Amino acid sequence: MFTRHSYRRTPSSIYLLFLSICGFIYLPWSTVPIIYALDHIDPQTQSIVICKTRLYISHTLGLFIRFCLVFACADRFFVTRPNVRIRSLSSIPLAIKFILIMCVICSLIAVHLPILMDIRGGVCGMFGIYKFIYAIYQTSVIGIIPPVLMSIFSVLTIRSLRERHRDNPVRTRQRDRCLTRMVFAEIIAILFDDHIIVLAI
């Protein structure tokens, strides 16, 4: 999809492209150490630096993925509105700025992990009151806020599409539908993943 020039010119495609890049980094970063630890000594239980760094980067990438999808949902809503000011929020320069701002904010939000993570009894994790606070943080910041925002923007987008004028070019409608379907598919995947996270807590 991203090889087509018409799709690369949309803000939603920028969000989804960045999301995909984060996903490609997140997958090996999170799974390779787990697989390696099956037959070897887990490095994160031996080094406090690895312990703090691994979870911080994994967590931050997870935040990037979720909130980038929130922006993609918001963009789908912006582009379907008849109001010019709202539609102007859907632009590639703004999308790039939003991504940069999101990266900074999410990185700062997760900074408590490398500060409070520790190794105790050969286990890299959260201990004491921080473990309880982190459970609340994870439930709200990861399990509740992104899915709620995605759902709100998705419902608003559906309403806007129903109210939209029917005189748009067919090619534009097809492109919007394709991007909207991709966003909705990502939402379902994220909602399923967040449901598992909340149950695990």
PDB file of C-alpha atoms in Angstrom:
ATOM      1  CA  MET A   1       0.000   0.000   0.000  1.00  0.00           C
ATOM      2  CA  PHE A   2       2.754   2.493   0.950  1.00  0.00           C
ATOM      3  CA  THR A   3       4.363   1.949  -2.471  1.00  0.00           C
ATOM      4  CA  ARG A   4       1.478   3.810  -4.112  1.00  0.00           C
ATOM      5  CA  HIS A   5       2.138   7.508  -4.485  1.00  0.00           C
ATOM      6  CA  SER A   6      -1.484   8.516  -3.822  1.00  0.00           C
ATOM      7  CA  TYR A   7      -1.403   6.807  -0.423  1.00  0.00           C
ATOM      8  CA  ARG A   8       1.971   8.249   0.569  1.00  0.00           C
ATOM      9  CA  ARG A   9       0.521  11.754   0.175  1.00  0.00           C
ATOM     10  CA  THR A  10      -1.973  11.323   3.027  1.00  0.00           C
ATOM     11  CA  PRO A  11      -1.290  12.081   6.716  1.00  0.00           C
ATOM     12  CA  SER A  12      -2.872   8.775   7.757  1.00  0.00           C
ATOM     13  CA  SER A  13      -0.310   6.897   5.696  1.00  0.00           C
ATOM     14  CA  ILE A  14       2.468   8.798   7.515  1.00  0.00           C
ATOM     15  CA  TYR A  15       1.054   7.742  10.882  1.00  0.00           C
ATOM     16  CA  LEU A  16       0.626   4.133   9.774  1.00  0.00           C
ATOM     17  CA  LEU A  17       4.095   4.046   8.223  1.00  0.00           C
ATOM     18  CA  PHE A  18       5.658   5.264  11.471  1.00  0.00           C
ATOM     19  CA  LEU A  19       3.511   2.759  13.363  1.00  0.00           C
ATOM     20  CA  SER A  20       4.800  -0.037  11.125  1.00  0.00           C
ATOM     21  CA  ILE A  21       8.415   1.019  11.650  1.00  0.00           C
ATOM     22  CA  CYS A  22       7.912   1.007  15.423  1.00  0.00           C
ATOM     23  CA  GLY A  23       6.265  -2.408  15.156  1.00  0.00           C
ATOM     24  CA  PHE A  24       9.185  -3.859  13.210  1.00  0.00           C
ATOM     25  CA  ILE A  25      11.579  -2.581  15.883  1.00  0.00           C
ATOM     26  CA  TYR A  26       9.340  -3.580  18.791  1.00  0.00           C
ATOM     27  CA  LEU A  27       8.879  -7.201  17.742  1.00  0.00           C
ATOM     28  CA  PRO A  28      12.543  -8.335  17.721  1.00  0.00           C
ATOM     29  CA  TRP A  29      13.460  -6.034  20.624  1.00  0.00           C
ATOM     30  CA  SER A  30      10.810  -7.677  22.812  1.00  0.00           C
ATOM     31  CA  THR A  31      10.940 -11.294  21.647  1.00  0.00           C
ATOM     32  CA  VAL A  32      14.613 -12.008  20.910  1.00  0.00           C
ATOM     33  CA  PRO A  33      15.742 -11.564  24.559  1.00  0.00           C
ATOM     34  CA  ILE A  34      12.952 -13.883  25.718  1.00  0.00           C
ATOM     35  CA  ILE A  35      13.959 -16.568  23.229  1.00  0.00           C
ATOM     36  CA  TYR A  36      17.641 -16.100  24.095  1.00  0.00           C
ATOM     37  CA  ALA A  37      16.907 -16.513  27.815  1.00  0.00           C
ATOM     38  CA  LEU A  38      15.388 -19.959  27.222  1.00  0.00           C
ATOM     39  CA  ASP A  39      18.835 -21.547  26.797  1.00  0.00           C
ATOM     40  CA  HIS A  40      21.087 -18.869  28.288  1.00  0.00           C
ATOM     41  CA  ILE A  41      21.365 -16.717  31.367  1.00  0.00           C
ATOM     42  CA  ASP A  42      19.001 -13.778  31.018  1.00  0.00           C
ATOM     43  CA  PRO A  43      21.205 -10.666  30.596  1.00  0.00           C
ATOM     44  CA  GLN A  44      18.587  -8.379  32.118  1.00  0.00           C
ATOM     45  CA  THR A  45      18.852 -10.257  35.429  1.00  0.00           C
ATOM     46  CA  GLN A  46      22.613  -9.713  35.452  1.00  0.00           C
ATOM     47  CA  SER A  47      22.883  -6.081  34.331  1.00  0.00           C
ATOM     48  CA  ILE A  48      20.822  -3.250  35.772  1.00  0.00           C
ATOM     49  CA  VAL A  49      21.469  -1.207  32.608  1.00  0.00           C
ATOM     50  CA  ILE A  50      20.014  -3.915  30.352  1.00  0.00           C
ATOM     51  CA  CYS A  51      17.145  -4.418  32.793  1.00  0.00           C
ATOM     52  CA  LYS A  52      16.157  -0.757  32.702  1.00  0.00           C
ATOM     53  CA  THR A  53      16.900  -0.137  29.014  1.00  0.00           C
ATOM     54  CA  ARG A  54      15.077  -3.144  27.579  1.00  0.00           C
ATOM     55  CA  LEU A  55      11.746  -2.506  29.272  1.00  0.00           C
ATOM     56  CA  TYR A  56      11.942   1.268  28.791  1.00  0.00           C
ATOM     57  CA  ILE A  57      12.462   0.989  25.032  1.00  0.00           C
ATOM     58  CA  SER A  58       9.824  -1.749  24.682  1.00  0.00           C
ATOM     59  CA  HIS A  59       7.327   0.276  26.674  1.00  0.00           C
ATOM     60  CA  THR A  60       8.074   3.496  24.788  1.00  0.00           C
ATOM     61  CA  LEU A  61       7.704   1.789  21.407  1.00  0.00           C
ATOM     62  CA  GLY A  62       4.382   0.367  22.599  1.00  0.00           C
ATOM     63  CA  LEU A  63       3.232   3.879  23.475  1.00  0.00           C
ATOM     64  CA  PHE A  64       4.354   5.145  20.064  1.00  0.00           C
ATOM     65  CA  ILE A  65       2.322   2.428  18.341  1.00  0.00           C
ATOM     66  CA  ARG A  66      -0.857   3.059  20.320  1.00  0.00           C
ATOM     67  CA  PHE A  67      -0.874   6.842  20.239  1.00  0.00           C
ATOM     68  CA  CYS A  68       0.231   6.951  16.619  1.00  0.00           C
ATOM     69  CA  LEU A  69      -2.896   4.953  15.850  1.00  0.00           C
ATOM     70  CA  VAL A  70      -4.906   7.460  17.888  1.00  0.00           C
ATOM     71  CA  PHE A  71      -3.540  10.215  15.634  1.00  0.00           C
ATOM     72  CA  ALA A  72      -4.414   8.144  12.557  1.00  0.00           C
ATOM     73  CA  CYS A  73      -7.987   7.795  13.810  1.00  0.00           C
ATOM     74  CA  ALA A  74      -8.144  11.520  14.526  1.00  0.00           C
ATOM     75  CA  ASP A  75      -6.828  12.280  11.042  1.00  0.00           C
ATOM     76  CA  ARG A  76      -9.530  10.127   9.454  1.00  0.00           C
ATOM     77  CA  PHE A  77     -12.070  12.212  11.362  1.00  0.00           C
ATOM     78  CA  PHE A  78     -10.452  15.542  10.428  1.00  0.00           C
ATOM     79  CA  VAL A  79     -10.359  14.741   6.713  1.00  0.00           C
ATOM     80  CA  THR A  80     -14.061  13.843   6.607  1.00  0.00           C
ATOM     81  CA  ARG A  81     -15.272  17.100   8.159  1.00  0.00           C
ATOM     82  CA  PRO A  82     -16.718  19.882   5.959  1.00  0.00           C
ATOM     83  CA  ASN A  83     -15.217  22.561   8.227  1.00  0.00           C
ATOM     84  CA  VAL A  84     -12.067  23.940   6.581  1.00  0.00           C
ATOM     85  CA  ARG A  85     -10.273  24.619   9.874  1.00  0.00           C
ATOM     86  CA  ILE A  86     -10.801  21.072  11.088  1.00  0.00           C
ATOM     87  CA  ARG A  87      -9.765  19.644   7.718  1.00  0.00           C
ATOM     88  CA  SER A  88      -6.587  21.732   7.817  1.00  0.00           C
ATOM     89  CA  LEU A  89      -5.450  19.633  10.792  1.00  0.00           C
ATOM     90  CA  SER A  90      -5.048  16.789   8.311  1.00  0.00           C
ATOM     91  CA  SER A  91      -1.763  17.612   6.608  1.00  0.00           C
ATOM     92  CA  ILE A  92       1.580  15.869   6.198  1.00  0.00           C
ATOM     93  CA  PRO A  93       3.641  18.666   7.855  1.00  0.00           C
ATOM     94  CA  LEU A  94       1.322  18.602  10.880  1.00  0.00           C
ATOM     95  CA  ALA A  95       1.430  14.802  10.954  1.00  0.00           C
ATOM     96  CA  ILE A  96       5.223  14.891  11.155  1.00  0.00           C
ATOM     97  CA  LYS A  97       5.072  17.519  13.919  1.00  0.00           C
ATOM     98  CA  PHE A  98       2.490  15.500  15.856  1.00  0.00           C
ATOM     99  CA  ILE A  99       4.679  12.400  15.601  1.00  0.00           C
ATOM    100  CA  LEU A 100       7.720  14.279  16.899  1.00  0.00           C
ATOM    101  CA  ILE A 101       5.735  15.781  19.783  1.00  0.00           C
ATOM    102  CA  MET A 102       4.243  12.377  20.572  1.00  0.00           C
ATOM    103  CA  CYS A 103       7.712  10.784  20.656  1.00  0.00           C
ATOM    104  CA  VAL A 104       8.971  13.378  23.126  1.00  0.00           C
ATOM    105  CA  ILE A 105       5.915  13.178  25.394  1.00  0.00           C
ATOM    106  CA  CYS A 106       5.745   9.371  25.394  1.00  0.00           C
ATOM    107  CA  SER A 107       9.469   9.139  26.112  1.00  0.00           C
ATOM    108  CA  LEU A 108       9.013  11.459  29.092  1.00  0.00           C
ATOM    109  CA  ILE A 109       5.905   9.636  30.311  1.00  0.00           C
ATOM    110  CA  ALA A 110       7.828   6.345  30.444  1.00  0.00           C
ATOM    111  CA  VAL A 111      10.933   7.795  32.125  1.00  0.00           C
ATOM    112  CA  HIS A 112       9.836   6.391  35.495  1.00  0.00           C
ATOM    113  CA  LEU A 113      10.732   2.894  34.260  1.00  0.00           C
ATOM    114  CA  PRO A 114      14.527   3.283  34.060  1.00  0.00           C
ATOM    115  CA  ILE A 115      14.447   5.254  37.320  1.00  0.00           C
ATOM    116  CA  LEU A 116      12.442   2.802  39.440  1.00  0.00           C
ATOM    117  CA  MET A 117      13.106  -0.577  37.793  1.00  0.00           C
ATOM    118  CA  ASP A 118      15.438  -2.791  39.825  1.00  0.00           C
ATOM    119  CA  ILE A 119      16.938  -6.271  40.089  1.00  0.00           C
ATOM    120  CA  ARG A 120      16.065  -8.197  43.233  1.00  0.00           C
ATOM    121  CA  GLY A 121      16.495 -11.886  43.854  1.00  0.00           C
ATOM    122  CA  GLY A 122      17.630 -12.414  40.278  1.00  0.00           C
ATOM    123  CA  VAL A 123      14.468 -10.813  38.889  1.00  0.00           C
ATOM    124  CA  CYS A 124      14.278  -7.631  36.825  1.00  0.00           C
ATOM    125  CA  GLY A 125      11.022  -5.879  37.609  1.00  0.00           C
ATOM    126  CA  MET A 126       8.944  -3.554  39.778  1.00  0.00           C
ATOM    127  CA  PHE A 127       8.907  -3.946  43.525  1.00  0.00           C
ATOM    128  CA  GLY A 128       7.071  -2.510  46.511  1.00  0.00           C
ATOM    129  CA  ILE A 129       4.566   0.291  46.052  1.00  0.00           C
ATOM    130  CA  TYR A 130       5.871   0.993  42.543  1.00  0.00           C
ATOM    131  CA  LYS A 131       4.510  -2.350  41.354  1.00  0.00           C
ATOM    132  CA  PHE A 132       1.005  -1.292  42.417  1.00  0.00           C
ATOM    133  CA  ILE A 133       1.374   2.200  40.931  1.00  0.00           C
ATOM    134  CA  TYR A 134       2.669   0.746  37.659  1.00  0.00           C
ATOM    135  CA  ALA A 135      -0.353  -1.563  37.405  1.00  0.00           C
ATOM    136  CA  ILE A 136      -2.664   1.462  37.649  1.00  0.00           C
ATOM    137  CA  TYR A 137      -0.525   3.407  35.183  1.00  0.00           C
ATOM    138  CA  GLN A 138      -0.464   0.545  32.675  1.00  0.00           C
ATOM    139  CA  THR A 139      -4.201  -0.002  32.920  1.00  0.00           C
ATOM    140  CA  SER A 140      -5.009   3.671  32.316  1.00  0.00           C
ATOM    141  CA  VAL A 141      -2.285   4.851  29.921  1.00  0.00           C
ATOM    142  CA  ILE A 142      -2.120   1.663  27.840  1.00  0.00           C
ATOM    143  CA  GLY A 143      -5.350  -0.229  28.452  1.00  0.00           C
ATOM    144  CA  ILE A 144      -7.946   2.552  28.647  1.00  0.00           C
ATOM    145  CA  ILE A 145      -6.927   5.941  27.199  1.00  0.00           C
ATOM    146  CA  PRO A 146      -5.782   4.866  23.685  1.00  0.00           C
ATOM    147  CA  PRO A 147      -8.721   2.493  23.008  1.00  0.00           C
ATOM    148  CA  VAL A 148     -11.231   5.071  24.256  1.00  0.00           C
ATOM    149  CA  LEU A 149      -9.754   7.803  22.038  1.00  0.00           C
ATOM    150  CA  MET A 150      -9.628   5.428  19.052  1.00  0.00           C
ATOM    151  CA  SER A 151     -13.254   4.441  19.589  1.00  0.00           C
ATOM    152  CA  ILE A 152     -14.408   8.062  19.899  1.00  0.00           C
ATOM    153  CA  PHE A 153     -12.659   9.175  16.709  1.00  0.00           C
ATOM    154  CA  SER A 154     -13.841   6.048  14.880  1.00  0.00           C
ATOM    155  CA  VAL A 155     -17.478   6.697  15.766  1.00  0.00           C
ATOM    156  CA  LEU A 156     -17.114  10.344  14.749  1.00  0.00           C
ATOM    157  CA  THR A 157     -15.499   9.286  11.469  1.00  0.00           C
ATOM    158  CA  ILE A 158     -18.340   6.906  10.650  1.00  0.00           C
ATOM    159  CA  ARG A 159     -20.846   9.692  11.295  1.00  0.00           C
ATOM    160  CA  SER A 160     -18.880  12.106   9.131  1.00  0.00           C
ATOM    161  CA  LEU A 161     -18.658   9.608   6.280  1.00  0.00           C
ATOM    162  CA  ARG A 162     -22.429   9.179   6.347  1.00  0.00           C
ATOM    163  CA  GLU A 163     -22.930  12.945   6.218  1.00  0.00           C
ATOM    164  CA  ARG A 164     -20.278  13.490   3.567  1.00  0.00           C
ATOM    165  CA  HIS A 165     -21.203  14.860   0.147  1.00  0.00           C
ATOM    166  CA  ARG A 166     -21.435  12.260  -2.584  1.00  0.00           C
ATOM    167  CA  ASP A 167     -19.745  14.376  -5.217  1.00  0.00           C
ATOM    168  CA  ASN A 168     -16.188  13.366  -4.245  1.00  0.00           C
ATOM    169  CA  PRO A 169     -14.051  11.715  -6.931  1.00  0.00           C
ATOM    170  CA  VAL A 170     -14.300   7.926  -6.933  1.00  0.00           C
ATOM    171  CA  ARG A 171     -10.521   7.530  -6.601  1.00  0.00           C
ATOM    172  CA  THR A 172     -10.471   9.721  -3.474  1.00  0.00           C
ATOM    173  CA  ARG A 173     -13.334   7.765  -1.936  1.00  0.00           C
ATOM    174  CA  GLN A 174     -11.578   4.476  -2.616  1.00  0.00           C
ATOM    175  CA  ARG A 175      -8.347   5.763  -1.065  1.00  0.00           C
ATOM    176  CA  ASP A 176     -10.179   7.047   2.020  1.00  0.00           C
ATOM    177  CA  ARG A 177     -12.023   3.757   2.429  1.00  0.00           C
ATOM    178  CA  CYS A 178      -8.795   1.770   2.159  1.00  0.00           C
ATOM    179  CA  LEU A 179      -7.021   3.889   4.757  1.00  0.00           C
ATOM    180  CA  THR A 180     -10.073   3.879   7.034  1.00  0.00           C
ATOM    181  CA  ARG A 181     -10.316   0.083   6.865  1.00  0.00           C
ATOM    182  CA  MET A 182      -6.629  -0.217   7.701  1.00  0.00           C
ATOM    183  CA  VAL A 183      -7.049   2.075  10.709  1.00  0.00           C
ATOM    184  CA  PHE A 184     -10.066   0.104  11.934  1.00  0.00           C
ATOM    185  CA  ALA A 185      -8.147  -3.169  11.531  1.00  0.00           C
ATOM    186  CA  GLU A 186      -5.310  -1.751  13.628  1.00  0.00           C
ATOM    187  CA  ILE A 187      -7.830  -0.625  16.260  1.00  0.00           C
ATOM    188  CA  ILE A 188      -9.259  -4.133  16.575  1.00  0.00           C
ATOM    189  CA  ALA A 189      -5.757  -5.561  16.981  1.00  0.00           C
ATOM    190  CA  ILE A 190      -4.825  -2.976  19.626  1.00  0.00           C
ATOM    191  CA  LEU A 191      -8.107  -3.441  21.512  1.00  0.00           C
ATOM    192  CA  PHE A 192      -7.541  -7.196  21.607  1.00  0.00           C
ATOM    193  CA  ASP A 193      -3.974  -6.699  22.822  1.00  0.00           C
ATOM    194  CA  ASP A 194      -5.033  -4.192  25.492  1.00  0.00           C
ATOM    195  CA  HIS A 195      -7.764  -6.553  26.707  1.00  0.00           C
ATOM    196  CA  ILE A 196      -5.116  -9.211  27.300  1.00  0.00           C
ATOM    197  CA  ILE A 197      -2.920  -6.690  29.146  1.00  0.00           C
ATOM    198  CA  VAL A 198      -5.725  -5.647  31.483  1.00  0.00           C
ATOM    199  CA  LEU A 199      -6.634  -9.261  32.209  1.00  0.00           C
ATOM    200  CA  ALA A 200      -2.996 -10.054  32.922  1.00  0.00           C
ATOM    201  CA  ILE A 201      -2.851  -7.259  35.500  1.00  0.00           C
TER     202      ILE A 201
END
